[in-house]
XYZ file of C-alpha atoms in Angstrom:
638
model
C 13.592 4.503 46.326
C 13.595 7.378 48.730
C 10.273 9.375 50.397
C 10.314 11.705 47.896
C 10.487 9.562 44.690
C 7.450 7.371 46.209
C 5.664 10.804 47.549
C 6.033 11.790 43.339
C 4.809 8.587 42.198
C 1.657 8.839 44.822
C 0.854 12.162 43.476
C 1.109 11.561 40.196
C -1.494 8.603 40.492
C -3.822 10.730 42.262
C -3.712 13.941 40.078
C -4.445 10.689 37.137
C -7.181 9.087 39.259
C -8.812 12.454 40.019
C -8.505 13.524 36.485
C -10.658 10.261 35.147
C -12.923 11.282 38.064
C -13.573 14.807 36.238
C -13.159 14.122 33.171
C -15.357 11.320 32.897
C -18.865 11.316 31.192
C -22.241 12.395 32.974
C -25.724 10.289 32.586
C -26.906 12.921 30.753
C -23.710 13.060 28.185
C -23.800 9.377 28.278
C -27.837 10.192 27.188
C -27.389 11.990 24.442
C -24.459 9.857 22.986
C -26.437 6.655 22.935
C -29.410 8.832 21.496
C -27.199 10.256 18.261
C -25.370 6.976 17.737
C -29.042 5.736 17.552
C -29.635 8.189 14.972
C -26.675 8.067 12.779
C -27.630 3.854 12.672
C -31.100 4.919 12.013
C -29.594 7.422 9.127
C -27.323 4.875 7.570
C -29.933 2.090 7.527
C -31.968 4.692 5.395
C -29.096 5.434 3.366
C -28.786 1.589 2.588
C -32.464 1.346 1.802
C -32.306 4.580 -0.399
C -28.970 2.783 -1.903
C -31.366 -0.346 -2.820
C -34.162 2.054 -4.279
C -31.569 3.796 -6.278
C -30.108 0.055 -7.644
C -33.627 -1.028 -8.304
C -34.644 1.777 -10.225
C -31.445 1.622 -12.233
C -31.441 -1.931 -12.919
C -35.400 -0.964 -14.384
C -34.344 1.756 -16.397
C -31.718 -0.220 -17.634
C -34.211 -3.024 -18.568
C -36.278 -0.658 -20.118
C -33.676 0.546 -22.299
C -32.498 -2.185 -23.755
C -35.918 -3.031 -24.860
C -36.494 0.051 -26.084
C -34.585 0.441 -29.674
C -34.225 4.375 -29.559
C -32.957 4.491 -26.605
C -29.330 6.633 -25.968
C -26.264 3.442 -26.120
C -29.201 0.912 -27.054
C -26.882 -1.533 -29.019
C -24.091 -0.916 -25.819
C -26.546 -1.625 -23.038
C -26.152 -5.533 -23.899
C -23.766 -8.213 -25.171
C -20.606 -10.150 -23.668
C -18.115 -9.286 -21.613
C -15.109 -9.922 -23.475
C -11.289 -9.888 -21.978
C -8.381 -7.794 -24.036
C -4.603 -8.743 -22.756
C -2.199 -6.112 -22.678
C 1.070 -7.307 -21.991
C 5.054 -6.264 -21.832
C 8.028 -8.055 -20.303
C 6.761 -6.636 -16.492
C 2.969 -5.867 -16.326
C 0.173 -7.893 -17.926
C -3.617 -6.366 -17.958
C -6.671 -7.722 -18.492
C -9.392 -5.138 -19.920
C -12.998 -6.216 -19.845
C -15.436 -4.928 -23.023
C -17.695 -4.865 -20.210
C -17.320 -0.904 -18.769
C -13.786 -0.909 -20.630
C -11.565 -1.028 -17.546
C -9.088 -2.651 -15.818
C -10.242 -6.238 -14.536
C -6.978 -8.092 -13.760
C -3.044 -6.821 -13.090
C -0.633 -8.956 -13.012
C 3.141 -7.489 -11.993
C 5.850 -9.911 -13.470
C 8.877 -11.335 -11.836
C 7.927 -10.973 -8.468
C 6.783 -14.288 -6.427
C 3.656 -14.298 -4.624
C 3.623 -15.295 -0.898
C 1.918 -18.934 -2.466
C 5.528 -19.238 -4.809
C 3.716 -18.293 -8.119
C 6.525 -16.741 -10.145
C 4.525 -13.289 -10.534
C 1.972 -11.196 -8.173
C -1.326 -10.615 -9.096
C -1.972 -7.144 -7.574
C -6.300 -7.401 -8.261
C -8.868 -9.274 -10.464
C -12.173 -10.070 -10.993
C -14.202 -8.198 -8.468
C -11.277 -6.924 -6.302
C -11.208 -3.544 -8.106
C -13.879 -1.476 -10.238
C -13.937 1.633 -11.946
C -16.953 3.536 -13.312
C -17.051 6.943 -15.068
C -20.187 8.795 -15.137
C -21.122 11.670 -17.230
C -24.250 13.958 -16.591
C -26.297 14.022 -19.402
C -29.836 15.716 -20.090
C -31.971 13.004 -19.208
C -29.932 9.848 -17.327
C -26.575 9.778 -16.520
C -23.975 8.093 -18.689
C -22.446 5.475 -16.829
C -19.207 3.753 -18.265
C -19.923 0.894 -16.131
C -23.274 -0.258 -18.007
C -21.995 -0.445 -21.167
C -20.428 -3.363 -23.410
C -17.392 -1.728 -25.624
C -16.201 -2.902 -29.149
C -12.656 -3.346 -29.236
C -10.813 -2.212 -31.837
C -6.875 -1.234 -33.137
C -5.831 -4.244 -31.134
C -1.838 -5.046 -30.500
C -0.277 -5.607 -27.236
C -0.114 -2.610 -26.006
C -2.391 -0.847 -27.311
C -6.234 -1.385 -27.968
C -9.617 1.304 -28.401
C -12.979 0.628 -26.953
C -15.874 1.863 -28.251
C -19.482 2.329 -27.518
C -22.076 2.879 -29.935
C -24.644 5.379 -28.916
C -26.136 5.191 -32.181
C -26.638 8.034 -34.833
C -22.951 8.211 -35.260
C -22.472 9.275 -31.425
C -19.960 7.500 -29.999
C -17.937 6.944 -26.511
C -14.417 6.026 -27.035
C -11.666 4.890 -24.978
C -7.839 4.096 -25.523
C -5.204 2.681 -23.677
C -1.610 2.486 -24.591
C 0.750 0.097 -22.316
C 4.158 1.673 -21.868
C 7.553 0.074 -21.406
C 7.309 -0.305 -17.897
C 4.401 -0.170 -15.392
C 2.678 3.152 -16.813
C -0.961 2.512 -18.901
C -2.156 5.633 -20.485
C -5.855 6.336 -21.059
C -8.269 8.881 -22.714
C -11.913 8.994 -22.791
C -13.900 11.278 -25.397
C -17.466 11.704 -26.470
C -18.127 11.979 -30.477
C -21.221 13.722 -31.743
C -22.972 13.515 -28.603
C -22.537 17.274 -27.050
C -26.270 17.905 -27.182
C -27.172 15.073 -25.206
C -25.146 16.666 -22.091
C -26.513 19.191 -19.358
C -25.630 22.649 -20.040
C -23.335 22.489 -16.977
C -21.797 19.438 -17.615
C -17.956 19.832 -17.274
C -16.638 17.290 -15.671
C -16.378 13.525 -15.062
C -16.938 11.922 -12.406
C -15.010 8.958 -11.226
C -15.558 6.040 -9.009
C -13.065 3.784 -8.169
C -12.936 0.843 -5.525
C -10.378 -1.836 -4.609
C -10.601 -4.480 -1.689
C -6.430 -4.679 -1.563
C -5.610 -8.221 -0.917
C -2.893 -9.248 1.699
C -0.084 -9.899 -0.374
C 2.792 -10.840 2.231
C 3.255 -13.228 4.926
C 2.449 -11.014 8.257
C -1.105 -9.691 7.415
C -1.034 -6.949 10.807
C 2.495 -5.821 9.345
C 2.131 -5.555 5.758
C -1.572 -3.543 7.028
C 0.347 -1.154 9.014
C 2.044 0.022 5.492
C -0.986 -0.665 2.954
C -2.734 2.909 2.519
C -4.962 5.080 0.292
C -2.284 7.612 -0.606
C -2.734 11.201 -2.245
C -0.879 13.862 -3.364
C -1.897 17.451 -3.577
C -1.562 19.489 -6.408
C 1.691 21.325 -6.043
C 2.124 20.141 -2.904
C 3.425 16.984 -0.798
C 1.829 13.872 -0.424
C -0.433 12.620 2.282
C -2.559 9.307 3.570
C -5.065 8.341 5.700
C -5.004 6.495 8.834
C -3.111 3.153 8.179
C -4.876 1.536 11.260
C -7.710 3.431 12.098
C -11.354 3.529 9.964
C -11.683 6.532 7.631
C -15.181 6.278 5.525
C -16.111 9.472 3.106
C -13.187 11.616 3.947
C -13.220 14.893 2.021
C -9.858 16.256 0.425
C -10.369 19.996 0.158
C -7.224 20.121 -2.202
C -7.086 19.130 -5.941
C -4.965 16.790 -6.260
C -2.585 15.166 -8.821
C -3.288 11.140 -8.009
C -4.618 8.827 -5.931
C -2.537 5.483 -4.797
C -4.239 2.525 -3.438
C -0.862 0.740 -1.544
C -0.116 -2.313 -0.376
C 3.212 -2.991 1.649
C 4.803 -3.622 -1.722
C 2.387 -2.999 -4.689
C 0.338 -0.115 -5.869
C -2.452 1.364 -7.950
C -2.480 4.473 -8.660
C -4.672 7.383 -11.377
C -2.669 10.126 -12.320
C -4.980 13.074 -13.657
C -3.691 15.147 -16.479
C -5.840 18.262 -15.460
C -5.692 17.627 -11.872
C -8.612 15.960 -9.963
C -10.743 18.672 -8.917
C -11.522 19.729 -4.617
C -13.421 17.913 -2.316
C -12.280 14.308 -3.630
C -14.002 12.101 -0.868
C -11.541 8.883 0.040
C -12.602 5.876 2.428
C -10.156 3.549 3.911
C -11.536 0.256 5.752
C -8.895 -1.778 7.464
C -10.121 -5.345 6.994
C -9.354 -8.629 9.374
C -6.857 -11.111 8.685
C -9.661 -13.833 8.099
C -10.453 -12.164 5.064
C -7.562 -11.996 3.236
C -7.766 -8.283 2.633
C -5.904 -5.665 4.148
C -7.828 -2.528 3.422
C -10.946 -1.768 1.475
C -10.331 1.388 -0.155
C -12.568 4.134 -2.449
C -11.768 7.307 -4.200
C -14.658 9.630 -5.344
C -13.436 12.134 -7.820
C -13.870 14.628 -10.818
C -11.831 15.682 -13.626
C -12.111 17.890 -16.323
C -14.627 16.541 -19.099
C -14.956 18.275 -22.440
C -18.804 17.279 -23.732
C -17.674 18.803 -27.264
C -15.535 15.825 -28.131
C -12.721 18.498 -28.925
C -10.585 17.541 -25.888
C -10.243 14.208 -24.322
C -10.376 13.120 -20.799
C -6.722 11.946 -20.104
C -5.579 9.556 -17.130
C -2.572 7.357 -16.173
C -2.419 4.726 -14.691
C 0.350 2.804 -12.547
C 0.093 -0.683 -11.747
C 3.892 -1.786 -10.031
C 6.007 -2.395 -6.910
C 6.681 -0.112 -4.465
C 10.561 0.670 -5.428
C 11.713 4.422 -5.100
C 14.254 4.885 -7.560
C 12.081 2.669 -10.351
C 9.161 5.235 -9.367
C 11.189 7.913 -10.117
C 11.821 6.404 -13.650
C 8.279 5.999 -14.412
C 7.650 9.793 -13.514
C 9.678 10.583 -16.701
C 7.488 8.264 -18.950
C 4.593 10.292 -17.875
C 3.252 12.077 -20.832
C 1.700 15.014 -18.576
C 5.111 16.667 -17.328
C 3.888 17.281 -13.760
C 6.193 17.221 -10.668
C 4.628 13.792 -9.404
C 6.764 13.049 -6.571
C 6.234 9.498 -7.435
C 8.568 7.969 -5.211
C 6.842 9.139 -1.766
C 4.517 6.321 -2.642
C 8.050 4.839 -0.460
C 7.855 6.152 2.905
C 10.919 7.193 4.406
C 10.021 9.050 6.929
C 9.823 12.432 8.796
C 11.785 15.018 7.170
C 15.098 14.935 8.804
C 14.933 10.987 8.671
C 13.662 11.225 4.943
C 17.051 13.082 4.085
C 19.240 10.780 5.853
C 17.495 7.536 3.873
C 16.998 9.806 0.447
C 20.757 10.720 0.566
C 22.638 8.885 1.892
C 20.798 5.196 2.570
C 19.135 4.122 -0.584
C 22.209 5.319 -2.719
C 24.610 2.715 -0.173
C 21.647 -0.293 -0.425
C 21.535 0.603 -3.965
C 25.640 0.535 -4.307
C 25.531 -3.017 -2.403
C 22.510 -4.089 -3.972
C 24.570 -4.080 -7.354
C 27.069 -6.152 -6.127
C 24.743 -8.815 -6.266
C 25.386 -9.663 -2.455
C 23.010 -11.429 -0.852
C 20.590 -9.142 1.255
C 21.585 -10.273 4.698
C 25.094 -9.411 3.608
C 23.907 -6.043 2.708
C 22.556 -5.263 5.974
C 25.928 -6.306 7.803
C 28.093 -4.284 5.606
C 25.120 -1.060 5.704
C 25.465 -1.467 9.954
C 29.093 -1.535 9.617
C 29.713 1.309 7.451
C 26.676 3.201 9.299
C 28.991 2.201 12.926
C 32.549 3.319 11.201
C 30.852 6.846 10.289
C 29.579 7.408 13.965
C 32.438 6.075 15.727
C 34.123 9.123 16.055
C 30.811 10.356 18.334
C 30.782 6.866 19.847
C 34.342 7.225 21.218
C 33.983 10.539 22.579
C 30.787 9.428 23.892
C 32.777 7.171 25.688
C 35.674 8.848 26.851
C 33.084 11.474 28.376
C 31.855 8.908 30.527
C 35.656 7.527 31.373
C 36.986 10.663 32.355
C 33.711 11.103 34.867
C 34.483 7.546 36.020
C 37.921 8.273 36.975
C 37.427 11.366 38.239
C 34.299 9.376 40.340
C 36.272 9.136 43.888
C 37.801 12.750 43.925
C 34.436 14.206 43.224
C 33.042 12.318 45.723
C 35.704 13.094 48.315
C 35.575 16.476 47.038
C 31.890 16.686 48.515
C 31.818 14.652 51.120
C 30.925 17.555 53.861
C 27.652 18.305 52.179
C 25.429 15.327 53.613
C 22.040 17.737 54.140
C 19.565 17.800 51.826
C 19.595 21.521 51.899
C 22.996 21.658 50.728
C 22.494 19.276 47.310
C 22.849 23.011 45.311
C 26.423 23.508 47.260
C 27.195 20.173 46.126
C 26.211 20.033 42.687
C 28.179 23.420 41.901
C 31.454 22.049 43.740
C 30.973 19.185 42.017
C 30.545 21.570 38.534
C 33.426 23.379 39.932
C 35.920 20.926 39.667
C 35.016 19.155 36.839
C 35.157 22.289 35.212
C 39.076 22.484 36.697
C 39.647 18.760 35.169
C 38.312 20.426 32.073
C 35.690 17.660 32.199
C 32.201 17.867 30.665
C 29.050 15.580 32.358
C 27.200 16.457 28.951
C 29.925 15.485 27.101
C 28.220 12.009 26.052
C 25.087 13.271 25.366
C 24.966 14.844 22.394
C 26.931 12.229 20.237
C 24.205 9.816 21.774
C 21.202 11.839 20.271
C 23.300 12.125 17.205
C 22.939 8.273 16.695
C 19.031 7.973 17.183
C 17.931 9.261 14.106
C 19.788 6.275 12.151
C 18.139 3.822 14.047
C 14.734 5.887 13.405
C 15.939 5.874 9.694
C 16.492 2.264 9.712
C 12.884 1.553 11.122
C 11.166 3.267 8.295
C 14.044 2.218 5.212
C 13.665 -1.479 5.641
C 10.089 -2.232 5.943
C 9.880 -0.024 2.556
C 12.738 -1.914 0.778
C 11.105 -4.106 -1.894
C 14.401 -5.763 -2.448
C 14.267 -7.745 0.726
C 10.980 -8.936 -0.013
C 11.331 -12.771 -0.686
C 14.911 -12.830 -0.173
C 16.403 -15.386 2.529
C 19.417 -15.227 4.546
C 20.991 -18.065 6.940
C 17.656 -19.207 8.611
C 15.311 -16.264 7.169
C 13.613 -17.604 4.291
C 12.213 -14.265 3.470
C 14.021 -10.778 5.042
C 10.232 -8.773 4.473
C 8.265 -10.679 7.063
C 8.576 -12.356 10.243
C 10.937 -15.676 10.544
C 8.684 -17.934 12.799
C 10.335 -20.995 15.011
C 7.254 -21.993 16.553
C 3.513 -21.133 15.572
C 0.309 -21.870 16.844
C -3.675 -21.920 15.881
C -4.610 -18.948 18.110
C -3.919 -15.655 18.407
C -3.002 -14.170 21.527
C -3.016 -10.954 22.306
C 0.200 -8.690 22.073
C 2.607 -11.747 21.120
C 0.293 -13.287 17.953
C 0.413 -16.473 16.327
C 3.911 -17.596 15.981
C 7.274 -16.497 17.860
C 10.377 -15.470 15.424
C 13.836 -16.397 16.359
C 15.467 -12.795 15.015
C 13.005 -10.670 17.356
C 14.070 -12.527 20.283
C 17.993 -12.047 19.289
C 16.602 -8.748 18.926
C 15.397 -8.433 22.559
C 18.211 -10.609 24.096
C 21.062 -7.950 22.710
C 18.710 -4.870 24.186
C 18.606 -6.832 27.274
C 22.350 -7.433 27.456
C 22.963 -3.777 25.853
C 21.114 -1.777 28.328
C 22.784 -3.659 31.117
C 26.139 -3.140 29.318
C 25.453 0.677 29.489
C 23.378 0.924 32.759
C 26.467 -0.555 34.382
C 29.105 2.263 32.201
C 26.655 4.916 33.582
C 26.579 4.017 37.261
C 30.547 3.999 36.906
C 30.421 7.356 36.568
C 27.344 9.071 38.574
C 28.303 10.405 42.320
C 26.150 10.768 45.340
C 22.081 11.339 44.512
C 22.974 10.667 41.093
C 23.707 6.677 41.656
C 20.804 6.774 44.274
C 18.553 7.806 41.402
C 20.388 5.024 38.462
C 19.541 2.231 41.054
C 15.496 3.354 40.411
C 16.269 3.988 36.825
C 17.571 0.518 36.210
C 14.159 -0.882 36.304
C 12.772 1.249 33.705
C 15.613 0.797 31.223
C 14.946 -3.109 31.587
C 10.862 -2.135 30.616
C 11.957 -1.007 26.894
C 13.442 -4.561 26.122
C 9.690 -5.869 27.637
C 8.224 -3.085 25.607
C 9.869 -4.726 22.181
C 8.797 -7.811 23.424
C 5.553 -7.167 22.638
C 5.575 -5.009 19.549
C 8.454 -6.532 17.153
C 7.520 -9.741 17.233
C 5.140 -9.484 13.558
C 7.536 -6.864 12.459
C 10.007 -8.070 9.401
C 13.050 -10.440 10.136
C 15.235 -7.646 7.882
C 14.327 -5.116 10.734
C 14.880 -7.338 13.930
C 18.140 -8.383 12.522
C 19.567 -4.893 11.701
C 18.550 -4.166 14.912
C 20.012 -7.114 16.241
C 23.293 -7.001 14.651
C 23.410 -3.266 15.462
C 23.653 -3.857 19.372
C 25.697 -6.667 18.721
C 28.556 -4.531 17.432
C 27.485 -1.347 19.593
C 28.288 -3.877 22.196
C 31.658 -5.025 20.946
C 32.498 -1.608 20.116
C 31.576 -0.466 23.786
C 33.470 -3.539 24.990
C 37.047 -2.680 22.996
C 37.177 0.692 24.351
C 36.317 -0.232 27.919
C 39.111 -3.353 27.132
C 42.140 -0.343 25.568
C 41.343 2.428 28.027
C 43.679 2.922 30.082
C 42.337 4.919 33.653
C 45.667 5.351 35.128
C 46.881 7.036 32.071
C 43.513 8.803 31.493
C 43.411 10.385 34.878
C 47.387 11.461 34.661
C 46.010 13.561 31.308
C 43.571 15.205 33.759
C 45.351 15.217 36.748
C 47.762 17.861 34.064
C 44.871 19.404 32.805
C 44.160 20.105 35.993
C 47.405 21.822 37.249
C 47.465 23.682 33.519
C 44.037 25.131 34.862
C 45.176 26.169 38.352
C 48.127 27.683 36.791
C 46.571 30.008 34.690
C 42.930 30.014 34.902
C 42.536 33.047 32.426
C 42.814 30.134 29.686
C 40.817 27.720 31.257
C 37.954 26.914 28.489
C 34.500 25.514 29.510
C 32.531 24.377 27.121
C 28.933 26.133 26.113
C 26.641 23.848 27.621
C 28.582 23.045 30.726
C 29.220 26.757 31.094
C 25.580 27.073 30.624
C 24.865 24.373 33.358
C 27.321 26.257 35.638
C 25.807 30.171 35.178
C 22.456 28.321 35.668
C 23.815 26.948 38.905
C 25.280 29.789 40.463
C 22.367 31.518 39.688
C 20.215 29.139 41.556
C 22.515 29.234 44.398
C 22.284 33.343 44.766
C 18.234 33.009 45.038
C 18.495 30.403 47.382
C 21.113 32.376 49.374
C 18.783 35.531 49.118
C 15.694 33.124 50.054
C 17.270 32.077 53.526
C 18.340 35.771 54.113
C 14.614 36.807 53.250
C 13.452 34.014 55.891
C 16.175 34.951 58.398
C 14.689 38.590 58.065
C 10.920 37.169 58.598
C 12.601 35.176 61.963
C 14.032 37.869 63.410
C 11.105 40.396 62.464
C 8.660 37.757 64.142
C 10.812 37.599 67.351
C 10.757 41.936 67.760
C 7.293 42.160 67.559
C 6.656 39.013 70.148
């Protein structure tokens, strides 16, 4: 490491240390932040006590009511909660009389992580649902009231509530085919007993969405409260981070409470109207819960009984093509966009796994191969379509290795620091005369990144791998332990899996594989500057280390067997190039160059690199005349 490289390092700690300094808090900032979060706990123990007032007044009125025989839903303020079973060959759902909702869905054919041959996504007090109506005098709450079922077959029943005087509140659900429930809520002979303004429902809907998988931090990092904005994309909120009462300005289309691998979601046929407030609590691993999530909404509400309320709902796995199935059962013809309930990315990486990864996994999948197998053959194919940029990658770097000793005896003379410009453009020079790019391996190299960023997001998504075992890997969706203990440290966890540390033992090997093709090839300050570079390229593998280590054993093995055959590959062209031959093919190119130098062709970029050179070289040039000028000025007027 030379003076300057340690003088760069000093001042960058110092410019950080003396930014801290400045930037950091006075007594009297530090004052007044204490003081308001001393208010806002001050304002939400109110709001709980308010929150208790409100519940005990409710629970009174409600008391009152059902002693009272003329009061509004007197006959539907008591009786027993009865359960309804709606069932098809994939999704069975319990319905309670009690509020008419949702109490229990179970997805079918899909283990849970305790073996059970199907996944129960929520029951009992895991999720609830309440619709409330604003009526002239009390509210109308769904919630409160004990439905009569009626119309009953297994897929279809009606609730209703009698509100006496013929006025009635009635629900019906019809189970589709698939995962899709469809639901509409009207009110019979009851539009005088609404406000004037009354046009809309409002809807409250909670879920505490249990941990479903193996790794609880990993399946958490992809469990969000997903929305999607009325003809727009979708969005989320913060999968790690708390969000409580966020308001959506948008209206939106639905609302998708996610797990890793199983959903919830409420489709609204008239759109859910602006300023939909969403909370998303991340929840600890003792609990068993991954996030507890709320959606506070209105729809459209028609108080004449003419028009009915109409929802959907989707209860299912997390699978992108069957998503985009179930959009075309919808009965509301809406451009849903379904399938981003599968994240696959940032754009550009969402188009390389839309079009061109899920249709290959899907292609394999059909085979009936067994997942592991899938990922070999998916890194194969994915290494046979970038070879071509592999190998020139390569021979870039060959011909600068070759070419290593004549550059360097080709600048030998400049040995001052002032004369590193001279040197860099002779060295541009005749590369340029060997018809020899140093950017040459570059580009091919960035080419390759966004399949490995592709990868990242495309298997943690895949539902397919999920309880499927390979080899060792008893399941390819979470973590393959070898060893795991009671406690949990911090950055490495509980347990240590055997495919992350393949993982980081091929990045290890890798980057020394490549540090050692670059330094083959780098000249002069260049190799001065790899030697202080090789540290930091050993710091990634450390940096994996630390984060891969919950992530899924489908991931660290892709990743694994990628660098094993970016290794092999790397190895068999190092093992069939031949330098001799290599630098007799440039030694030509060479003399074809000197010969006629009108057809000498230099590529954008390097031509780029050398304009940018000379041009550096003529200020510096006109700098030391400018300072020769000051000298000699100086020495007239002494």
């Amino acid at each position: 490491m030379d003076k300057n490289t340690i003088i760069g390092f000093v001042l960058i700690a110092v410019v950080l240390i003396g930014f801290s300094w400045w930037n950091r808090s006075s007594e009297e900032e530090i004052k007044a932040q204490q003081e308001q979060a001393e208010k806002m706990q001050a304002e939400m123990k109110k709001a709980a006590e308010q929150k208790k007032l409100d519940e005990a007044k409710k629970t009174a009125a409600l008391a009152q009511a059902r002693e009272d025989s003329t009061a509004l839903f007197h006959h539907a303020l008591t009786g027993n909660a009865n359960d309804v079973v709606l069932k098809n060959d994939k999704l069975e759902l319990t319905l309670s009389t009690k509020g008419g909702v949702v109490t229990k869905a179970v997805v079918k054919n899909y283990k849970d992580r305790e073996g059970n041959p199907d996944v129960t996504i929520f029951e009992g007090k895991d999720q609830s649902l309440n619709y409330t109506m604003e009526g002239k005098e009390t509210n109308i709450s769904t919630a409160d009231l004990f439905f009569t079922p009626s119309e009953q077959t297994d897929s279809t029943v009606t609730f209703t509530a009698d509100a006496g005087n013929g006025r009635q509140l009635v629900m019906h659900y019809l189970l589709g085919k698939d995962y899709l429930l469809h639901f509409s809520l009207k009110a019979t002979g009851m539009e005088g007993l609404f406000s004037a303004k009354t046009r809309s429902l409002s809807i409250n809907w909670k879920e505490n969405c249990k941990q479903q998988e193996r790794g609880h931090a990993f399946e958490s990092r992809y469990a969000t409260l997903t929305y999607k904005e009325k003809n727009e994309g979708t969005d989320n909120l913060s999968e790690t981070t708390e969000k409580i009462d966020e308001k959506i300005e948008e209206p939106l289309d639905w609302i998708a409470f996610k797990s890793q691998f199983f959903s919830a979601m409420m489709i609204a046929k008239t759109d859910f109207a602006a300023n939909s407030i969403l909370t998303s609590i991340p929840q600890d691993k003792s609990t068993g819960y991954l996030k507890k999530y709320e959606a506070t909404v209105e729809t459209t509400f028609d108080p004449k009984g003419e028009t009915a309320t109409e929802l959907e709902f989707f209860y299912g796995p997390n699978d992108f093509q069957l998503l985009r199935d179930i959009e075309k059962q919808s009965l509301f013809g809406k451009d849903l966009k379904m399938e981003r309930l599968v994240y696959l990315g940032w754009p550009l990486i969402r188009y390389i796994n839309r079009f061109f990864t899920l249709y290959v996994f899907d292609w394999l999948t059909k085979m009936g191969l067994n997942m592991g197998i899938v990922l070999i053959l998916i890194t194969l194919l994915l290494k046979a379509v970038t070879y071509p940029l592999v190998k020139k990658q390569y021979l870039s770097s060959a011909k600068m290795r070759v070419l290593r000793p004549k550059l360097e005896e080709a600048t030998k003379e400049y040995t001052n620091p002032e004369d590193q410009m001279l040197k860099q453009q002779a060295q541009m020079k005749l590369m340029s005369d060997y018809g020899v790019s140093p950017m040459g391996g570059c580009l091919p190299m960035f080419i390759q990144m966004p399949i490995w960023i592709a990868m990242f997001n495309f298997v943690p998504n895949a539902i397919q791998l999920r309880g499927e075992s390979f080899l060792w890997i008893n399941d390819l969706s979470t973590y393959d332990p070898i060893i795991e203990w009671s406690k949990n440290y911090w950055a490495i966890g509980d347990h240590l899996s055997l495919t992350y540390i393949l993982f980081c033992i091929a990045n290890v090997l890798y980057s020394m594989l490549t540090m050692r093709q670059q330094r083959d090839q780098m000249i002069g300050q260049q190799a001065e500057q790899m030697k202080m570079m090789q540290w930091m390229m050993y710091l990634m593998p450390v940096m994996f280390f630390f984060i891969f280590n919950d992530y899924s054993a489908g991931l660290n093995f892709y990743y694994f067997i990628s660098l094993f055959f970016s290794a092999a590959i790397m190895f068999t062209l190092r093992k069939t190039t031949d330098d001799e031959k290599l630098l007799a093919i440039l030694e030509k190119r060479y003399r074809e160059n000197k010969a006629n130098p009108s057809k000498r062709k230099t590529s954008g970029l390097a031509a780029r690199l050398e304009a940018m050179q000379k041009q550096q070289l003529e200020m510096q040039r006109k700098r030391e005349e400018l300072e020769k000028k000051r000298r000699d000025l100086n020495k007239r007027n002494q």
